[in-house]
CSV table of C-alpha atoms and ligand atoms in Angstrom, one decimal:
chain,number,residue,atom,x,y,z
A,1,MET,CA,-54.8,-6.0,15.4
A,2,LYS,CA,-55.1,-6.0,11.7
A,3,SER,CA,-54.2,-2.3,11.4
A,4,LYS,CA,-51.2,-2.8,13.7
A,5,LEU,CA,-49.9,-5.6,11.5
A,6,SER,CA,-50.4,-3.6,8.3
A,7,ILE,CA,-48.5,-0.6,9.9
A,8,ALA,CA,-45.6,-3.0,10.8
A,9,ALA,CA,-45.7,-4.4,7.3
A,10,VAL,CA,-45.5,-0.9,5.7
A,11,MET,CA,-42.6,0.0,8.0
A,12,LEU,CA,-40.7,-3.2,7.2
A,13,SER,CA,-41.2,-2.8,3.4
A,14,ALA,CA,-40.1,0.9,3.7
A,15,MET,CA,-36.9,-0.3,5.6
A,16,ILE,CA,-36.2,-2.9,2.9
A,17,LEU,CA,-36.8,-0.4,0.1
A,18,GLY,CA,-34.6,2.1,1.9
A,19,THR,CA,-31.7,-0.3,2.1
A,20,GLN,CA,-32.1,-1.3,-1.5
A,21,CYS,CA,-32.2,2.2,-2.7
A,22,GLY,CA,-29.1,3.1,-0.6
A,23,PHE,CA,-30.9,5.5,1.8
A,24,ALA,CA,-28.5,6.6,4.5
A,25,ALA,CA,-28.7,4.6,7.7
A,26,PRO,CA,-29.2,6.5,11.0
A,27,ALA,CA,-25.9,8.1,12.1
A,28,ASP,CA,-25.4,5.9,15.1
A,29,GLN,CA,-25.7,2.7,12.9
A,30,LYS,CA,-23.1,3.8,10.4
A,31,PRO,CA,-19.6,2.3,10.7
A,32,GLY,CA,-16.9,4.6,12.0
A,33,VAL,CA,-14.2,5.3,9.4
A,34,LYS,CA,-11.1,7.2,10.2
A,35,ILE,CA,-9.3,9.1,7.4
A,36,LEU,CA,-5.5,9.5,7.9
A,37,ALA,CA,-4.1,12.2,5.6
A,38,THR,CA,-0.5,12.2,4.6
A,39,GLY,CA,-0.5,14.7,1.6
A,40,GLY,CA,0.1,14.0,-2.1
A,41,THR,CA,-1.6,15.3,-5.2
A,42,ILE,CA,-5.0,14.5,-3.7
A,43,ALA,CA,-4.2,17.4,-1.3
A,44,GLY,CA,-2.4,19.4,-4.1
A,45,SER,CA,-3.2,22.9,-5.2
A,46,ALA,CA,-2.3,24.4,-8.6
A,47,ALA,CA,-2.4,28.0,-9.7
A,48,SER,CA,-5.2,27.3,-12.3
A,49,LYS,CA,-8.1,24.9,-12.9
A,50,THR,CA,-6.4,23.6,-16.1
A,51,ALA,CA,-3.0,22.8,-14.5
A,52,THR,CA,-2.3,19.1,-13.9
A,53,SER,CA,1.5,19.6,-13.3
A,54,GLY,CA,3.6,22.2,-11.6
A,55,TYR,CA,1.3,22.2,-8.5
A,56,LYS,CA,2.3,21.8,-4.9
A,57,ALA,CA,1.4,18.4,-3.6
A,58,GLY,CA,0.4,18.1,0.1
A,59,SER,CA,-0.8,21.7,0.5
A,60,LEU,CA,-4.4,21.2,1.6
A,61,GLY,CA,-5.4,19.8,5.0
A,62,ILE,CA,-7.7,16.9,5.8
A,63,ASP,CA,-10.6,19.2,6.7
A,64,VAL,CA,-10.6,20.7,3.2
A,65,LEU,CA,-10.5,17.3,1.6
A,66,MET,CA,-13.4,16.1,3.6
A,67,GLU,CA,-15.4,19.3,3.0
A,68,ALA,CA,-15.1,18.8,-0.7
A,69,VAL,CA,-17.0,15.4,-0.4
A,70,PRO,CA,-19.7,15.9,2.2
A,71,GLU,CA,-21.3,12.7,0.8
A,72,ILE,CA,-18.8,10.6,2.7
A,73,LYS,CA,-21.0,11.2,5.8
A,74,ASP,CA,-23.9,9.4,4.1
A,75,TYR,CA,-22.0,6.1,4.4
A,76,ALA,CA,-19.9,6.3,7.6
A,77,GLN,CA,-19.3,8.3,10.7
A,78,VAL,CA,-16.2,9.9,9.4
A,79,SER,CA,-13.4,11.8,11.2
A,80,GLY,CA,-10.0,12.9,9.9
A,81,GLU,CA,-6.5,13.2,11.2
A,82,GLN,CA,-3.5,14.8,9.6
A,83,VAL,CA,-0.4,12.5,10.0
A,84,CYS,CA,1.8,14.6,7.8
A,85,ASN,CA,1.4,16.7,4.6
A,86,ILE,CA,4.1,15.8,2.2
A,87,SER,CA,4.7,14.9,-1.4
A,88,SER,CA,5.1,11.1,-1.2
A,89,ASN,CA,8.4,11.0,-3.1
A,90,ASN,CA,9.7,12.3,0.3
A,91,MET,CA,8.2,9.4,2.3
A,92,THR,CA,10.5,8.1,5.1
A,93,ASP,CA,10.8,4.9,7.2
A,94,GLU,CA,10.0,7.0,10.3
A,95,LEU,CA,6.7,8.2,8.8
A,96,TRP,CA,5.8,4.6,7.9
A,97,LEU,CA,6.4,3.5,11.5
A,98,LYS,CA,4.2,6.4,12.8
A,99,LEU,CA,1.4,5.6,10.3
A,100,SER,CA,1.5,1.9,11.0
A,101,LYS,CA,1.4,2.4,14.8
A,102,ARG,CA,-1.5,4.8,14.5
A,103,ILE,CA,-3.5,2.4,12.3
A,104,ASN,CA,-2.9,-0.4,14.8
A,105,GLU,CA,-4.2,1.9,17.6
A,106,LEU,CA,-7.2,2.9,15.7
A,107,ALA,CA,-8.0,-0.6,14.4
A,108,ALA,CA,-8.1,-1.8,18.0
A,109,GLN,CA,-10.9,0.7,18.8
A,110,LYS,CA,-14.5,-0.7,18.7
A,111,ASP,CA,-15.9,2.5,17.2
A,112,VAL,CA,-13.6,2.2,14.2
A,113,GLY,CA,-14.8,-0.1,11.4
A,114,GLY,CA,-12.3,0.8,8.8
A,115,ILE,CA,-9.4,3.2,7.9
A,116,VAL,CA,-8.7,5.2,4.9
A,117,VAL,CA,-5.2,6.7,4.2
A,118,THR,CA,-4.8,9.5,1.7
A,119,HIS,CA,-1.4,9.5,0.1
A,120,GLY,CA,0.7,10.7,-2.8
A,121,THR,CA,0.7,8.3,-5.7
A,122,ASP,CA,4.5,8.1,-6.2
A,123,THR,CA,5.3,5.8,-3.2
A,124,LEU,CA,1.7,4.8,-2.5
A,125,GLU,CA,2.4,1.2,-3.4
A,126,GLU,CA,5.3,1.1,-1.0
A,127,THR,CA,3.4,2.5,1.9
A,128,ALA,CA,0.6,0.1,1.1
A,129,TYR,CA,2.9,-2.9,1.2
A,130,PHE,CA,4.6,-1.8,4.4
A,131,LEU,CA,1.2,-1.4,6.1
A,132,ASP,CA,0.1,-4.8,4.6
A,133,LEU,CA,3.0,-6.4,6.4
A,134,THR,CA,2.7,-4.5,9.7
A,135,VAL,CA,-1.0,-3.7,10.5
A,136,LYS,CA,-2.4,-6.3,12.9
A,137,SER,CA,-6.1,-6.2,12.0
A,138,ASP,CA,-8.7,-7.7,9.6
A,139,LYS,CA,-10.6,-4.4,9.4
A,140,PRO,CA,-10.5,-2.8,6.0
A,141,VAL,CA,-7.6,-0.5,5.4
A,142,VAL,CA,-7.8,1.4,2.1
A,143,ILE,CA,-5.1,3.7,0.7
A,144,THR,CA,-6.0,6.2,-2.0
A,145,GLY,CA,-4.7,9.2,-3.8
A,146,ALA,CA,-5.2,11.2,-6.9
A,147,MET,CA,-3.4,11.9,-10.2
A,148,ARG,CA,-4.9,15.4,-10.6
A,149,PRO,CA,-4.6,18.1,-8.0
A,150,ALA,CA,-7.7,19.0,-6.0
A,151,THR,CA,-7.9,22.3,-7.9
A,152,ALA,CA,-8.1,20.8,-11.4
A,153,ILE,CA,-11.1,20.3,-13.6
A,154,SER,CA,-12.2,16.7,-13.3
A,155,ALA,CA,-10.0,16.2,-10.2
A,156,ASP,CA,-10.1,12.4,-9.4
A,157,GLY,CA,-9.5,12.8,-5.7
A,158,PRO,CA,-13.1,13.4,-4.5
A,159,MET,CA,-14.5,10.3,-6.1
A,160,ASN,CA,-11.5,8.2,-5.0
A,161,LEU,CA,-12.0,9.5,-1.4
A,162,LEU,CA,-15.8,8.7,-1.5
A,163,ASN,CA,-15.2,5.2,-2.9
A,164,SER,CA,-12.5,4.6,-0.3
A,165,VAL,CA,-14.8,5.5,2.6
A,166,ARG,CA,-17.5,3.3,1.1
A,167,LEU,CA,-15.0,0.4,0.8
A,168,ALA,CA,-13.6,0.9,4.3
A,169,ALA,CA,-17.1,0.9,5.7
A,170,ASP,CA,-18.0,-2.3,3.9
A,171,LYS,CA,-17.7,-5.6,5.9
A,172,LYS,CA,-17.2,-7.5,2.6
A,173,ALA,CA,-13.8,-5.8,2.4
A,174,SER,CA,-12.5,-7.3,5.7
A,175,GLY,CA,-9.5,-9.7,5.6
A,176,ASN,CA,-8.1,-8.5,2.3
A,177,GLY,CA,-5.1,-6.9,3.8
A,178,VAL,CA,-4.4,-3.3,2.8
A,179,MET,CA,-6.2,-2.3,-0.4
A,180,VAL,CA,-5.3,0.3,-2.9
A,181,LEU,CA,-8.3,2.1,-4.5
A,182,LEU,CA,-8.1,4.6,-7.3
A,183,ASN,CA,-10.1,5.0,-10.5
A,184,ASP,CA,-12.7,2.5,-9.3
A,185,GLU,CA,-10.1,-0.3,-9.2
A,186,ILE,CA,-9.4,-2.2,-6.0
A,187,ASP,CA,-5.9,-3.7,-5.9
A,188,ASN,CA,-3.9,-5.7,-3.3
A,189,ALA,CA,-0.9,-3.9,-1.7
A,190,ARG,CA,1.6,-6.6,-2.6
A,191,ASP,CA,1.1,-6.7,-6.3
A,192,VAL,CA,-0.1,-3.3,-7.3
A,193,THR,CA,2.3,-0.8,-8.9
A,194,LYS,CA,2.1,2.7,-10.5
A,195,THR,CA,2.5,2.1,-14.2
A,196,ASN,CA,2.0,5.5,-15.8
A,197,THR,CA,3.5,8.9,-14.9
A,198,THR,CA,0.3,11.0,-15.4
A,199,SER,CA,-2.7,8.9,-16.3
A,200,VAL,CA,-5.6,8.5,-13.8
A,201,ASP,CA,-5.6,4.8,-14.8
A,202,THR,CA,-2.1,4.2,-13.4
A,203,PHE,CA,-2.4,1.5,-10.6
A,204,LYS,CA,-2.3,-2.0,-12.0
A,205,SER,CA,-1.6,-5.5,-10.7
A,206,HIS,CA,-0.1,-8.1,-13.0
A,207,ASN,CA,-2.4,-10.8,-11.7
A,208,GLY,CA,-5.5,-8.6,-12.0
A,209,PRO,CA,-7.3,-6.4,-9.5
A,210,LEU,CA,-9.1,-7.7,-6.4
A,211,GLY,CA,-12.2,-6.1,-7.5
A,212,PHE,CA,-14.0,-2.9,-8.6
A,213,MET,CA,-16.2,-0.2,-7.2
A,214,ASN,CA,-19.4,-0.5,-9.2
A,215,ASP,CA,-21.4,2.7,-8.7
A,216,GLY,CA,-19.9,3.0,-5.3
A,217,VAL,CA,-20.4,-0.6,-4.2
A,218,PRO,CA,-17.4,-3.0,-4.0
A,219,ASP,CA,-17.5,-6.3,-6.0
A,220,PHE,CA,-14.6,-8.7,-5.5
A,221,TYR,CA,-13.2,-11.2,-8.0
A,222,ASN,CA,-9.9,-12.2,-6.4
A,223,LYS,CA,-8.3,-12.8,-3.0
A,224,PRO,CA,-4.7,-12.0,-2.0
A,225,LEU,CA,-3.0,-15.3,-1.7
A,226,ARG,CA,0.2,-14.2,0.1
A,227,LEU,CA,0.0,-13.8,3.8
A,228,HIS,CA,-0.5,-10.3,5.2
A,229,THR,CA,-1.5,-8.2,8.2
A,230,THR,CA,-2.4,-10.6,11.1
A,231,LYS,CA,-0.6,-13.5,9.5
A,232,THR,CA,2.9,-11.9,9.4
A,233,PRO,CA,5.4,-11.9,12.2
A,234,PHE,CA,6.3,-8.2,11.8
A,235,ASP,CA,5.6,-6.1,14.8
A,236,VAL,CA,6.7,-2.5,14.6
A,237,ARG,CA,5.2,-1.3,17.9
A,238,ASN,CA,8.5,-0.9,19.6
A,239,LEU,CA,10.6,0.1,16.6
A,240,THR,CA,11.9,3.6,16.0
A,241,SER,CA,13.9,2.9,12.9
A,242,LEU,CA,14.3,0.2,10.2
A,243,PRO,CA,17.5,-1.5,8.9
A,244,LYS,CA,19.1,0.4,6.0
A,245,VAL,CA,18.4,-1.4,2.7
A,246,TYR,CA,19.3,0.1,-0.6
A,247,VAL,CA,18.1,-0.7,-4.1
A,248,ILE,CA,20.8,-0.8,-6.8
A,249,TYR,CA,19.8,-0.7,-10.4
A,250,GLY,CA,21.8,-2.9,-12.8
A,251,THR,CA,22.6,-1.5,-16.2
A,252,ALA,CA,25.1,-2.0,-19.0
A,253,GLY,CA,28.3,-0.4,-17.8
A,254,SER,CA,27.8,-1.1,-14.1
A,255,ASP,CA,31.1,-1.1,-12.3
A,256,GLY,CA,30.5,-2.1,-8.7
A,257,LYS,CA,31.1,1.3,-7.3
A,258,ILE,CA,27.5,1.9,-6.2
A,259,VAL,CA,27.5,-1.4,-4.3
A,260,ASP,CA,30.7,-0.4,-2.5
A,261,ALA,CA,29.1,3.0,-1.7
A,262,ALA,CA,26.0,1.3,-0.2
A,263,VAL,CA,28.1,-0.9,2.0
A,264,LYS,CA,30.2,2.1,3.1
A,265,ALA,CA,26.9,3.9,3.9
A,266,GLY,CA,26.0,1.2,6.3
A,267,ALA,CA,23.7,-1.1,4.2
A,268,LYS,CA,22.4,-4.1,6.1
A,269,GLY,CA,20.8,-5.3,2.9
A,270,ILE,CA,20.9,-4.7,-0.8
A,271,VAL,CA,18.2,-5.4,-3.3
A,272,TYR,CA,19.7,-5.7,-6.8
A,273,ALA,CA,17.2,-4.6,-9.5
A,274,GLY,CA,18.9,-6.8,-12.0
A,275,THR,CA,18.4,-7.1,-15.8
A,276,GLY,CA,16.0,-9.9,-17.0
A,277,ASN,CA,15.7,-12.7,-14.5
A,278,GLY,CA,17.6,-10.7,-11.8
A,279,SER,CA,20.9,-11.0,-13.7
A,280,ILE,CA,23.8,-9.2,-12.2
A,281,HIS,CA,26.6,-7.3,-14.0
A,282,GLN,CA,29.9,-9.2,-13.5
A,283,GLN,CA,31.5,-6.1,-11.9
A,284,ASP,CA,28.6,-5.6,-9.5
A,285,LYS,CA,28.6,-9.3,-8.7
A,286,GLU,CA,32.2,-9.1,-7.5
A,287,ALA,CA,31.3,-6.2,-5.2
A,288,LEU,CA,28.1,-8.0,-4.0
A,289,ILE,CA,30.1,-11.1,-3.2
A,290,LYS,CA,32.4,-8.9,-1.0
A,291,ALA,CA,29.3,-7.3,0.6
A,292,ALA,CA,27.7,-10.7,1.3
A,293,LYS,CA,30.9,-11.9,2.9
A,294,ALA,CA,30.8,-8.8,5.2
A,295,GLY,CA,27.2,-9.8,6.3
A,296,VAL,CA,25.1,-7.7,4.0
A,297,VAL,CA,22.0,-9.6,2.8
A,298,VAL,CA,21.7,-9.5,-1.0
A,299,VAL,CA,18.3,-10.1,-2.7
A,300,ARG,CA,18.0,-10.3,-6.5
A,301,SER,CA,15.0,-8.6,-8.0
A,302,SER,CA,14.2,-7.6,-11.6
A,303,ARG,CA,14.0,-4.2,-13.3
A,304,THR,CA,11.7,-5.7,-16.0
A,305,GLY,CA,8.5,-4.9,-14.2
A,306,SER,CA,6.9,-8.3,-14.0
A,307,GLY,CA,7.6,-12.0,-13.4
A,308,MET,CA,9.2,-14.0,-10.7
A,309,VAL,CA,13.0,-14.1,-10.2
A,310,VAL,CA,13.8,-17.7,-10.7
A,311,PRO,CA,16.7,-19.1,-8.6
A,312,GLU,CA,20.0,-19.4,-10.5
A,313,PRO,CA,22.8,-21.7,-9.1
A,314,GLU,CA,25.4,-19.1,-10.1
A,315,TYR,CA,23.9,-16.6,-7.6
A,316,ALA,CA,22.6,-19.1,-5.0
A,317,LYS,CA,26.2,-20.3,-4.4
A,318,GLU,CA,27.2,-16.8,-3.3
A,319,GLY,CA,24.3,-16.7,-0.8
A,320,PHE,CA,22.2,-14.2,-2.9
A,321,LEU,CA,18.5,-14.6,-2.2
A,322,ASP,CA,15.6,-14.3,-4.7
A,323,GLY,CA,12.9,-11.6,-4.4
A,324,ASP,CA,10.1,-13.8,-5.9
A,325,SER,CA,7.7,-11.5,-7.8
A,326,LEU,CA,8.1,-8.4,-5.7
A,327,ASN,CA,9.3,-5.4,-7.6
A,328,PRO,CA,12.6,-3.9,-6.2
A,329,GLN,CA,11.0,-1.2,-4.1
A,330,LYS,CA,8.7,-3.7,-2.4
A,331,ALA,CA,11.5,-6.3,-2.0
A,332,ARG,CA,13.4,-3.6,-0.1
A,333,ILE,CA,10.5,-3.3,2.4
A,334,LEU,CA,10.2,-7.0,3.0
A,335,LEU,CA,14.0,-7.2,3.5
A,336,GLN,CA,13.9,-4.3,5.9
A,337,LEU,CA,11.2,-6.1,8.0
A,338,ALA,CA,12.8,-9.5,7.7
A,339,LEU,CA,16.1,-8.0,9.1
A,340,THR,CA,14.2,-6.9,12.2
A,341,LYS,CA,13.5,-10.6,12.9
A,342,THR,CA,16.5,-12.6,11.7
A,343,HIS,CA,19.7,-12.6,9.7
A,344,ASP,CA,19.4,-16.3,8.7
A,345,LEU,CA,19.5,-16.5,4.9
A,346,GLY,CA,17.2,-19.5,4.8
A,347,GLU,CA,14.6,-17.9,7.0
A,348,ILE,CA,14.7,-14.7,5.0
A,349,GLN,CA,14.4,-16.6,1.7
A,350,ALA,CA,11.3,-18.4,3.1
A,351,MET,CA,9.7,-15.0,3.9
A,352,PHE,CA,10.1,-13.9,0.3
A,353,HIS,CA,8.0,-16.9,-0.8
A,354,LYS,CA,5.3,-16.3,1.9
A,355,TYR,CA,4.6,-12.6,2.0
B,1,LIG,N1,4.4,13.7,-6.2
B,1,LIG,C1,3.1,13.4,-5.8
B,1,LIG,C2,3.1,12.5,-4.6
B,1,LIG,O1,3.4,11.4,-4.7
B,1,LIG,C3,2.3,12.7,-6.9
B,1,LIG,C4,0.9,12.3,-6.6
B,1,LIG,O2,0.4,12.3,-5.5
B,1,LIG,O3,0.2,11.8,-7.5
B,1,LIG,O4,2.8,13.0,-3.5
């Protein structure tokens, strides 16, 4: 009896020690993580190990990315799927819809505990926010990329992928909406933006990150306060396209012609990336008043890079809405989705203060 007890005690302490030291769990106890690959620099290949520009983004397949980091299998039952293989500056609304629908299908599966999306960094923040508004699950969805091609010395992709799989496999990460993870930093999809053209430390949120990967383990310090995923009304399951919304950048010398061109091209909405607090050049304002009268929804945003667009009576009286603290490219996404639900200006404005 005594010896049976001591064997049990030894086994128990070995199990506890194993967990503390990060020994891999048996394969069938590891969470399932699906990696959806879309291309980008993380799948980029250059002619030499020293090249960090002039490479072809989106040239390696998901199998090659996974083979480069066999350690991902220590933390999850991982499988991969190629959704597309593009440089993300060419991202389209149709690919967003495809990706969102696939994530919703996968998230509904019992054997999938979390999802990782690999993506080019140029429009990563946009895809992240689109998914944040349209994925209907609390399971962790992590989007990652790389600033250096897979062939470069000190490529950042492999560690970003490993960290992302570990984050997606971690129950602590549930309910945070879509998370962006690069360079050990975890950010929320709504607030994060690419701030530097080439640095690996490029993704930043003005209100600070959600947390960090500390030696491969997530630690959280913030929560996303705006509603996301299961708490939004946006359902893309039956959509095959999104309403056309253009971003127009305000500058000195604006003359209203780009606004007119957007309306002629069939814009249902225009996000005006205004100067300062979403200020609008007089000439553009006249063109936007005409557009609004024709039923185009106009949202003021700011080209400054931070801060909330505070309502101004001068613009409110023309029916122009305020984009809150969303940058212009994200205000465009929310307006597209809002227009799939309503054309009521009051309802759309309320969405900008909720999501
Ligand atoms: N142009 C690339 C892309 O967005 C850049 C990158 O991935 O870092 O796909």
